[in-house]
Coordinates of C-alpha atoms and ligand atoms in Angstrom, one line a residue:
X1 CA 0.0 0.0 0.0
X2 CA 1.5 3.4 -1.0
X3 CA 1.5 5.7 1.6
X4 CA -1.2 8.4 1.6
X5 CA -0.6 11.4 3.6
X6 CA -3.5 12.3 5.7
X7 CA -5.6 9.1 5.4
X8 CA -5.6 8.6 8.8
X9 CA -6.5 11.8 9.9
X10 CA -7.8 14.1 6.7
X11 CA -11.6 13.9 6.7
X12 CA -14.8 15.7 5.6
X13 CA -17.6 13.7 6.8
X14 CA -18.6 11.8 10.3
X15 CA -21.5 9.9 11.4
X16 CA -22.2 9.7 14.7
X17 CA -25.7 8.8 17.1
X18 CA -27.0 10.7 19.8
X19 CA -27.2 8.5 22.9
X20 CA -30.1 6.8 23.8
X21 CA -31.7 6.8 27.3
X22 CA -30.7 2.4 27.2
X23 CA -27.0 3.4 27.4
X24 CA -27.4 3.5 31.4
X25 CA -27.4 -0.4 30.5
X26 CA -24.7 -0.5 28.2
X27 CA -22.2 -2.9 28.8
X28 CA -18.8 -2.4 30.9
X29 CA -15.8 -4.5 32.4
X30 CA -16.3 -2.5 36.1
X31 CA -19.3 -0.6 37.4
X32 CA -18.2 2.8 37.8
X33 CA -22.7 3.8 38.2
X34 CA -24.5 4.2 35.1
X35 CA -24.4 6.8 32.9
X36 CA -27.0 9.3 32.3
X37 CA -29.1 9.3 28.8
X38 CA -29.4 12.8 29.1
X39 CA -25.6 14.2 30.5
X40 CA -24.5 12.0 27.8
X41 CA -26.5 13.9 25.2
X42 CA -25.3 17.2 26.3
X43 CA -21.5 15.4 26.1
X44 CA -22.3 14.5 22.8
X45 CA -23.5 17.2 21.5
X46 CA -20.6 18.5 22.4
X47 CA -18.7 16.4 20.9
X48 CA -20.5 16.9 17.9
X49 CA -20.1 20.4 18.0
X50 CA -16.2 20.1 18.0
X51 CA -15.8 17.7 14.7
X52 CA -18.7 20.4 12.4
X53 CA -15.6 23.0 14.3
X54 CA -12.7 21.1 12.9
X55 CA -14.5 21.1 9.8
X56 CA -16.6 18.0 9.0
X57 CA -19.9 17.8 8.0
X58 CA -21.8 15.2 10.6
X59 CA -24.5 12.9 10.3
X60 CA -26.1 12.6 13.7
X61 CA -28.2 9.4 13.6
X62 CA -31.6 9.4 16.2
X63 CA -31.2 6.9 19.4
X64 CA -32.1 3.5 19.3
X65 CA -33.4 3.0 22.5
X66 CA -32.8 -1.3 21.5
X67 CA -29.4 -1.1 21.4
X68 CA -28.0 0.4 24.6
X69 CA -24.3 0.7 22.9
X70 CA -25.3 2.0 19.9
X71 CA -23.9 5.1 20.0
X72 CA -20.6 3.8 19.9
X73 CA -21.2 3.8 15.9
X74 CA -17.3 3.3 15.2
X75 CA -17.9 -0.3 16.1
X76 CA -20.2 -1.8 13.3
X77 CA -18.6 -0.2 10.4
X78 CA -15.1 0.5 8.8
X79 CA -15.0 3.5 5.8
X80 CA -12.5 4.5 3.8
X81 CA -12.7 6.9 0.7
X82 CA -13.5 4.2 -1.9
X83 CA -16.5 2.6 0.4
X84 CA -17.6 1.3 3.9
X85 CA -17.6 -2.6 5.2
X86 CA -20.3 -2.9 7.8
X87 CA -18.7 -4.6 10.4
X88 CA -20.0 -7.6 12.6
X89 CA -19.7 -6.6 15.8
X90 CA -18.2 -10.0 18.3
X91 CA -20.7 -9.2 21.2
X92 CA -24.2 -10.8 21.3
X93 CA -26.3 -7.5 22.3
X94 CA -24.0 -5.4 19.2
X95 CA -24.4 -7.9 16.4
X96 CA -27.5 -6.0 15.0
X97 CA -25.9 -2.7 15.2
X98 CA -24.1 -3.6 11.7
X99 CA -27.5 -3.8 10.0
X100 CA -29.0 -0.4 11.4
X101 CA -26.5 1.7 10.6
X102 CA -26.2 -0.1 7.0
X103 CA -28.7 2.5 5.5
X104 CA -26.4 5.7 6.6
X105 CA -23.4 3.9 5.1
X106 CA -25.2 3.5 1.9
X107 CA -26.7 7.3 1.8
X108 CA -22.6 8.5 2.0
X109 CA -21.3 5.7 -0.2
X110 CA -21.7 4.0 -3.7
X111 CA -19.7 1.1 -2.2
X112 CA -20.9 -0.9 1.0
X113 CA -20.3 -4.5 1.7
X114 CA -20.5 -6.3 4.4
X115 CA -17.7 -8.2 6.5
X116 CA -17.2 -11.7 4.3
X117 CA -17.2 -14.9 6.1
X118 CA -18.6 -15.5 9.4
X119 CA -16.1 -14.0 11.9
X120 CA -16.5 -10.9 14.1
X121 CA -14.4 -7.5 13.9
X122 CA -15.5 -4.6 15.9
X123 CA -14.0 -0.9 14.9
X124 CA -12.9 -0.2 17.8
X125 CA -10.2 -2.7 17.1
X126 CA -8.8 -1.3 13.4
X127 CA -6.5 1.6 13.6
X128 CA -5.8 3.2 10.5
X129 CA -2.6 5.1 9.7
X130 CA -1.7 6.2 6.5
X131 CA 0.9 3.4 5.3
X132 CA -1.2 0.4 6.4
X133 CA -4.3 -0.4 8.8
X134 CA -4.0 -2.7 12.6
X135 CA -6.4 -4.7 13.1
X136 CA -6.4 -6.0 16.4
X137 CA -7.3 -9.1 17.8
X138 CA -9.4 -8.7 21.2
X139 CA -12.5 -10.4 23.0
X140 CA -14.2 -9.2 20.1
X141 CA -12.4 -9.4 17.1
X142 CA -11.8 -12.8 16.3
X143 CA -8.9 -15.0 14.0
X144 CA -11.3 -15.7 11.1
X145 CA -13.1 -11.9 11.0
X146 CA -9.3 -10.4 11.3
X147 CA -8.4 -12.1 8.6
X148 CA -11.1 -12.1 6.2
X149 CA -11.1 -8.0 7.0
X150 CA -7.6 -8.2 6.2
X151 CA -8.2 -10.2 3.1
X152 CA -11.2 -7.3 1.7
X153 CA -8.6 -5.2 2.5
X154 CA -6.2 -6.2 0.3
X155 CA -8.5 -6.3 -2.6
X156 CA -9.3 -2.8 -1.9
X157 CA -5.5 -2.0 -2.3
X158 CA -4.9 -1.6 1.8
X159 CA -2.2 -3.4 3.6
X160 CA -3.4 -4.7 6.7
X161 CA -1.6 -6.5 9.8
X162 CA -3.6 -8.6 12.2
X163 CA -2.0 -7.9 15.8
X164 CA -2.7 -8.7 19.4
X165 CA -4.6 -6.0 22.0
X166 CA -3.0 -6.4 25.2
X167 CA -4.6 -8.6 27.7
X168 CA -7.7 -7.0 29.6
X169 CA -7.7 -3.9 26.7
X170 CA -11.3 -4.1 25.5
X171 CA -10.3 -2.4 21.7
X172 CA -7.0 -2.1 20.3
X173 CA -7.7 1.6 20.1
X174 CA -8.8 1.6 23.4
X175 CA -4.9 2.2 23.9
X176 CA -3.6 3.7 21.0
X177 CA -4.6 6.2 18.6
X178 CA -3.0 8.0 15.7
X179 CA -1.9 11.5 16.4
X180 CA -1.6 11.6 12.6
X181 CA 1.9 12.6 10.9
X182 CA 3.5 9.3 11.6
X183 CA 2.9 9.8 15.2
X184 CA 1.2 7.4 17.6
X185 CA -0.2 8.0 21.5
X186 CA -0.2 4.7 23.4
X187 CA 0.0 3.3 26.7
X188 CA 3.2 2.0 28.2
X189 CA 2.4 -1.7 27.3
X190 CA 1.0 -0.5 24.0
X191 CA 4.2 1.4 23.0
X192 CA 6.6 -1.6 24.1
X193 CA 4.3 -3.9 21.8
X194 CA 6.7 -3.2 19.2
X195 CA 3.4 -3.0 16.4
X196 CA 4.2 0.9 15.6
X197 CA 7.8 0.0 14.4
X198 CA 10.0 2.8 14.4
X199 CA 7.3 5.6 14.4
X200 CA 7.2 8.3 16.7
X201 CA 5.0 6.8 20.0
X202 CA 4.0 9.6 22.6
X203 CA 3.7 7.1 25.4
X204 CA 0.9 8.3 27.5
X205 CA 1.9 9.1 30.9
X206 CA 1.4 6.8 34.2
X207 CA -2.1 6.6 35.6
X208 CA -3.8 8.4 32.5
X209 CA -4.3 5.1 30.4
X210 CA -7.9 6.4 29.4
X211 CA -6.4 9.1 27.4
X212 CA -4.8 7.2 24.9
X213 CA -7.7 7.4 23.3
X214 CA -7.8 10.5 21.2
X215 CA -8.7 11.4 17.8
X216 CA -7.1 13.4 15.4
X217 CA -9.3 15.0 13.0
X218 CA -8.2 17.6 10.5
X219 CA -6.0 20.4 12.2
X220 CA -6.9 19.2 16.3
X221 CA -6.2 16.7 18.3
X222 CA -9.8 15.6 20.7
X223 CA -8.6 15.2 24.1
X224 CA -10.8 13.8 27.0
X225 CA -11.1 16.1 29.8
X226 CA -8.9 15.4 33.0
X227 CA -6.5 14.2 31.8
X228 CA -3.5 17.2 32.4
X229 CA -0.2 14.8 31.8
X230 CA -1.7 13.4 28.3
X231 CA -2.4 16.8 27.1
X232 CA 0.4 18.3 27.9
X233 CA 2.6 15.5 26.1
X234 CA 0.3 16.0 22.9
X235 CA 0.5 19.4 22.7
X236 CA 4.5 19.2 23.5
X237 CA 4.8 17.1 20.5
X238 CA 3.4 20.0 18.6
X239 CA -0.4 19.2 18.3
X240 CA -3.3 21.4 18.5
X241 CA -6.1 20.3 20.8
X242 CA -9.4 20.2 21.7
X243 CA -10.5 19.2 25.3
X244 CA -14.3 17.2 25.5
X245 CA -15.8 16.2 28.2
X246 CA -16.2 11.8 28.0
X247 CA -17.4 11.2 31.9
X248 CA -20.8 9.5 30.7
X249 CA -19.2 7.4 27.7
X250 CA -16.4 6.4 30.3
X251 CA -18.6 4.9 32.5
X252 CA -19.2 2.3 29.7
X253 CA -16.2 1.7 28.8
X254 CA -16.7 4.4 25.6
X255 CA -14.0 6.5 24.3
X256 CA -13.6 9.7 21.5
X257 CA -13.0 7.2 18.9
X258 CA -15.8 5.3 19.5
X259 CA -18.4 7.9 19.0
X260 CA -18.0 8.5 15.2
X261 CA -17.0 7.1 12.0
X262 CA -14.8 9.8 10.2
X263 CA -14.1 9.5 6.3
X264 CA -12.8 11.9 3.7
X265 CA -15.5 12.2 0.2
X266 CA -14.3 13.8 -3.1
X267 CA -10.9 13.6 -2.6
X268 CA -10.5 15.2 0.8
X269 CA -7.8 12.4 2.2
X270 CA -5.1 13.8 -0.6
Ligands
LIG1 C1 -19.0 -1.9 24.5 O1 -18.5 -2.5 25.5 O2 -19.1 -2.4 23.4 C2 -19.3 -0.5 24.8 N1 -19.9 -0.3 26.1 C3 -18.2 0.5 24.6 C4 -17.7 0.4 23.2 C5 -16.5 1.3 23.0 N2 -16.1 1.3 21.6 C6 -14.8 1.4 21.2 O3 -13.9 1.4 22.0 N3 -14.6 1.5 19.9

């Protein structure tokens, strides 16, 4: 795959959904309460808010009240400039997320198919960067849906690498992201995993592990809010940010990633 400057981080177009009232069950490793439908709302509109402010044009989907994770759209559905694969999600109560956000894939894109085989991949998992795309292996992406990903990916001209998330990391990107520019944030255990290579790793600082989390989209760097250490190692490494509040999505285990899908249209990953 040739590298493409700004694929990772270059986009025009997001889709997210607003939180329904369900998410106070959504599922989590350790109860930390439930969140609120409603303080996540405000969160998330928000978070909205910032991404129309670094310049994309967002889709906000309505709640649905059935699926108490839903608004963790990132995890059903993978997009890229050419087209989106909707995604199966490896957790019984997600699986049918895949097929109700189908119809906003297909009103951005020409292209949409759906994960071949029967394996599981969840979003949360892949982590694009602009010279080839991580997929990780977790307790939700499995063997045969990392590798048929990998396969589609292929065909689409992508070179992807199946990898392994730490132990007890619910998404690969739950401790890493792309800072964009051939820079990575990661945890300490992340950054010794030796999948970045000889890239630039911010390594995020002790005790802030949730903040590796970030997104970069456009010009900004999304930050979660209380996290001092992390931001002040992104912005020493010569990022812009943007601080959003995340308490609500926290709770269930729900990061800045997690909240949108992000893709460049017409061009705008060149
Ligand atoms: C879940 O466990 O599936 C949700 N409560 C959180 C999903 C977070 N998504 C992500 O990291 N991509």
């Amino acid at each position: 795959m040739a590298h493409r400057s700004g694929l990772s981080f270059r986009f025009t177009h997001a889709i997210t959904r607003t939180p329904a009232d369900s998410v106070s069950s959504g599922l989590r490793a350790v109860d930390a309460g439930d969140p609120s439908g409603e303080k996540f709302r405000e969160e998330h509109g928000r978070y909205v808010v910032a991404l129309q402010e670094a310049g994309l044009i967002v889709d906000v989907l309505p709640a649905l009240e059935s699926f108490p994770d839903s608004c963790f759209v990132e995890d059903p559905a993978f997009c890229l400039p050419e087209g989106a694969i909707q995604l199966r999600p490896g957790t019984q109560s997600r699986l049918g997320e895949g097929r109700e956000i189908r119809a906003a894939l297909e009103a951005q894109f020409d292209k949409v198919v759906e994960l071949p085989g029967s394996g599981h991949v969840d979003g949360g998992d892949v982590l694009m960067l602009d010279d080839v795309i991580l997929i990780g292996l977790s307790a939700r992406t499995d063997r045969e849906g990392a590798d048929d990903f990998a396969r589609l990916l292929g065909e689409w001209g992508y070179r992807a690498e199946v990898c392994e998330t730490p132990e007890g990391v619910l998404h690969f990107k739950t401790a890493c992201s792309t800072l964009g520019d051939g820079v990575i944030l990661a945890t300490k255990v992340m950054a010794e995993s030796g999948f970045f290579g000889d890239r630039k790793v911010v390594v995020v600082p002790d005790g802030e592990d949730y903040a590796a989390n970030v997104i970069r989209v456009n010009d900004v760097v999304l930050v979660p809010e209380g996290y001092p250490k992390t931001l002040g190692a992104i912005r020493d490494a010569g990022f812009k940010t943007v601080v959003l509040p995340t308490h609500e999505a926290r709770k269930v285990d729900g990061g800045l990633s997690c909240l949108s899908l992000r893709f460049a249209l017409d061009g705008g990953s060149a």
